[in-house]
């Protein structure tokens, strides 16, 4: 079963980018993030905005399972 994970790339205390990844386990997300270390990556965020990111510039990466709730 696919789960949604939120990956947050922090550049400093005020600047960050979030990315949502659909995989079966947190271990898969961790493996993906580790494989992208010190590389240029690209992705669309939850608003459909395209990002190109050099992971070498990231100070902290946070991974958590995300439980999306529908806005009413």
Coordinates of N, CA, C and O in Angstrom, one line a residue:
X1 N 0.8 -1.2 0.0 CA 0.0 0.0 0.0 C 0.9 1.2 0.0 O 1.8 1.4 0.8
X2 N 0.6 2.2 -0.9 CA 1.3 3.4 -1.0 C 1.0 4.4 0.1 O -0.2 4.5 0.5
X3 N 2.0 5.0 0.7 CA 1.8 6.0 1.7 C 2.4 7.3 1.2 O 3.2 7.3 0.3
X4 N 2.0 8.4 1.8 CA 2.5 9.7 1.4 C 3.5 10.2 2.5 O 3.2 10.1 3.7
X5 N 4.7 10.6 2.0 CA 5.7 11.1 3.0 C 6.0 12.5 2.6 O 6.1 12.9 1.4
X6 N 6.2 13.3 3.6 CA 6.6 14.7 3.4 C 8.1 14.8 3.7 O 8.6 14.4 4.8
X7 N 8.9 15.4 2.7 CA 10.3 15.6 2.9 C 10.5 17.1 2.9 O 10.1 17.8 1.9
X8 N 11.1 17.6 3.9 CA 11.3 19.1 4.0 C 12.8 19.3 4.0 O 13.6 18.7 4.8
X9 N 13.2 20.1 3.0 CA 14.7 20.5 2.9 C 14.8 21.9 3.5 O 14.2 22.9 3.0
X10 N 15.6 22.0 4.6 CA 15.8 23.3 5.3 C 17.2 23.9 4.8 O 18.2 23.2 4.9
X11 N 17.1 25.2 4.5 CA 18.4 25.9 4.1 C 18.9 26.7 5.3 O 20.1 26.9 5.5
X12 N 18.0 27.2 6.1 CA 18.3 27.8 7.4 C 17.0 27.8 8.2 O 16.0 27.1 7.8
X13 N 16.9 28.6 9.2 CA 15.7 28.6 10.1 C 14.4 29.1 9.4 O 13.3 28.8 9.9
X14 N 14.6 29.9 8.4 CA 13.4 30.5 7.7 C 13.1 30.0 6.3 O 12.0 30.2 5.8
X15 N 14.0 29.3 5.7 CA 13.9 29.0 4.3 C 13.9 27.5 4.1 O 14.8 26.8 4.5
X16 N 12.8 27.0 3.5 CA 12.7 25.5 3.3 C 11.8 25.2 2.0 O 11.1 26.1 1.6
X17 N 11.9 24.0 1.5 CA 11.1 23.5 0.4 C 10.5 22.2 0.9 O 11.3 21.4 1.4
X18 N 9.2 21.9 0.6 CA 8.6 20.7 0.9 C 8.4 19.9 -0.4 O 8.0 20.4 -1.4
X19 N 8.5 18.6 -0.2 CA 8.3 17.6 -1.3 C 7.5 16.5 -0.8 O 7.7 16.0 0.3
X20 N 6.5 16.0 -1.6 CA 5.7 14.9 -1.2 C 6.0 13.7 -2.1 O 6.0 13.8 -3.3
X21 N 6.3 12.5 -1.4 CA 6.7 11.4 -2.2 C 5.7 10.2 -1.8 O 5.4 10.0 -0.6
X22 N 5.3 9.5 -2.8 CA 4.4 8.3 -2.6 C 5.2 7.0 -2.8 O 5.6 6.7 -3.9
X23 N 5.4 6.3 -1.7 CA 6.1 5.0 -1.7 C 5.4 4.1 -0.6 O 4.6 4.6 0.1
X24 N 6.0 2.9 -0.5 CA 5.4 2.0 0.4 C 5.9 2.1 1.9 O 5.2 1.7 2.8
X25 N 7.1 2.6 2.0 CA 7.7 2.7 3.4 C 8.6 3.9 3.6 O 9.1 4.4 2.6
X26 N 8.8 4.3 4.8 CA 9.7 5.3 5.1 C 11.1 5.0 4.7 O 11.9 5.8 4.3
X27 N 11.5 3.7 4.9 CA 12.8 3.2 4.5 C 13.1 3.5 3.0 O 14.2 3.9 2.6
X28 N 12.1 3.4 2.1 CA 12.2 3.7 0.7 C 12.5 5.2 0.5 O 13.4 5.6 -0.3
X29 N 11.8 6.1 1.3 CA 12.1 7.5 1.2 C 13.5 7.8 1.7 O 14.2 8.6 1.0
X30 N 13.9 7.2 2.8 CA 15.2 7.5 3.3 C 16.3 7.1 2.3 O 17.3 7.8 2.0
X31 N 16.1 5.9 1.6 CA 17.0 5.5 0.6 C 17.1 6.4 -0.5 O 18.2 6.7 -1.0
X32 N 16.0 6.9 -1.0 CA 15.9 7.9 -2.1 C 16.7 9.2 -1.7 O 17.5 9.7 -2.5
X33 N 16.4 9.7 -0.5 CA 17.0 11.0 -0.1 C 18.5 10.8 0.0 O 19.3 11.6 -0.4
X34 N 18.9 9.6 0.6 CA 20.4 9.4 0.7 C 21.0 9.2 -0.7 O 22.1 9.7 -0.9
X35 N 20.3 8.7 -1.7 CA 20.9 8.5 -3.0 C 21.0 9.9 -3.7 O 21.8 10.0 -4.7
X36 N 20.2 10.8 -3.3 CA 20.2 12.2 -3.9 C 21.2 13.1 -3.3 O 21.3 14.3 -3.7
X37 N 21.9 12.7 -2.3 CA 22.8 13.5 -1.5 C 23.9 14.2 -2.5 O 24.4 13.5 -3.3
X38 N 24.1 15.5 -2.3 CA 25.1 16.3 -3.1 C 24.8 16.2 -4.6 O 25.7 16.2 -5.4
X39 N 23.5 16.2 -5.0 CA 23.2 16.2 -6.4 C 22.2 17.3 -6.7 O 21.5 17.8 -5.8
X40 N 22.0 17.6 -7.9 CA 20.9 18.4 -8.4 C 19.7 17.5 -8.6 O 19.8 16.5 -9.3
X41 N 18.5 17.9 -8.0 CA 17.3 17.1 -8.2 C 16.2 18.1 -8.7 O 16.4 19.3 -8.5
X42 N 15.2 17.6 -9.3 CA 14.0 18.4 -9.6 C 12.7 17.7 -9.3 O 12.7 16.5 -9.3
X43 N 11.7 18.5 -8.9 CA 10.4 17.9 -8.6 C 9.4 19.1 -8.6 O 9.7 20.2 -8.6
X44 N 8.1 18.7 -8.6 CA 7.0 19.6 -8.4 C 6.5 19.5 -7.0 O 6.3 18.4 -6.5
X45 N 6.2 20.6 -6.4 CA 5.7 20.6 -5.0 C 4.2 20.4 -5.1 O 3.6 20.2 -6.1
X46 N 3.5 20.4 -3.9 CA 2.1 20.1 -3.8 C 1.2 21.1 -4.5 O 0.1 20.9 -4.8
X47 N 1.8 22.3 -4.8 CA 1.0 23.3 -5.6 C 1.3 23.3 -7.1 O 0.8 24.1 -7.8
X48 N 2.1 22.3 -7.5 CA 2.5 22.2 -8.9 C 3.6 23.0 -9.3 O 3.9 23.1 -10.5
X49 N 4.3 23.7 -8.4 CA 5.5 24.5 -8.7 C 6.7 23.7 -8.9 O 7.0 22.8 -8.1
X50 N 7.4 23.9 -10.0 CA 8.6 23.1 -10.4 C 9.8 23.7 -9.6 O 10.0 24.9 -9.5
X51 N 10.6 22.8 -9.0 CA 11.8 23.2 -8.3 C 13.0 22.4 -8.8 O 12.9 21.2 -9.1
X52 N 14.1 23.1 -8.9 CA 15.4 22.4 -9.1 C 16.2 22.8 -7.8 O 16.3 23.9 -7.4
X53 N 16.8 21.8 -7.2 CA 17.4 21.9 -5.9 C 18.8 21.2 -5.9 O 18.9 20.1 -6.4
X54 N 19.8 21.9 -5.4 CA 21.1 21.3 -5.2 C 21.1 20.9 -3.7 O 21.2 21.7 -2.8
X55 N 21.1 19.6 -3.5 CA 21.0 19.0 -2.1 C 22.2 19.3 -1.3 O 22.2 19.2 -0.1
X56 N 23.3 19.7 -2.0 CA 24.5 20.1 -1.2 C 24.3 21.3 -0.4 O 24.9 21.5 0.6
X57 N 23.4 22.2 -0.8 CA 23.1 23.4 -0.1 C 22.1 23.3 1.1 O 21.9 24.2 1.8
X58 N 21.6 22.1 1.3 CA 20.6 21.8 2.3 C 21.3 21.5 3.6 O 22.3 20.8 3.7
X59 N 20.8 22.2 4.7 CA 21.4 21.9 6.0 C 20.8 20.8 6.8 O 21.5 20.1 7.5
X60 N 19.5 20.7 6.7 CA 18.7 19.6 7.4 C 17.6 19.1 6.5 O 17.0 19.8 5.7
X61 N 17.4 17.8 6.5 CA 16.3 17.1 5.8 C 15.5 16.4 6.8 O 16.0 15.6 7.6
X62 N 14.2 16.6 6.7 CA 13.3 16.0 7.7 C 12.3 15.1 6.8 O 11.8 15.6 5.8
X63 N 12.1 13.9 7.3 CA 11.1 13.0 6.6 C 10.1 12.6 7.6 O 10.4 12.2 8.7
X64 N 8.8 12.7 7.2 CA 7.7 12.2 8.1 C 6.6 11.7 7.2 O 6.4 12.2 6.1
X65 N 5.8 10.7 7.8 CA 4.7 10.3 7.0 C 3.6 11.4 7.1 O 3.4 12.0 8.1
X66 N 2.9 11.6 6.0 CA 2.0 12.7 5.9 C 0.6 12.1 5.8 O 0.4 11.1 5.0
X67 N -0.4 12.6 6.6 CA -1.8 12.1 6.5 C -2.6 13.3 6.0 O -3.0 14.1 6.8
X68 N -2.8 13.3 4.7 CA -3.5 14.4 4.1 C -5.0 14.4 4.5 O -5.6 13.4 4.5
X69 N -5.5 15.6 4.8 CA -6.9 15.8 5.1 C -7.5 16.7 4.1 O -6.9 17.7 3.6
X70 N -8.7 16.3 3.6 CA -9.3 17.1 2.6 C -9.8 18.4 3.2 O -10.4 18.4 4.3
X71 N -9.6 19.6 2.5 CA -10.1 20.8 3.0 C -11.5 21.0 2.6 O -11.9 20.6 1.5
X72 N -12.3 21.5 3.5 CA -13.8 21.6 3.3 C -14.1 23.1 3.0 O -13.5 24.0 3.4

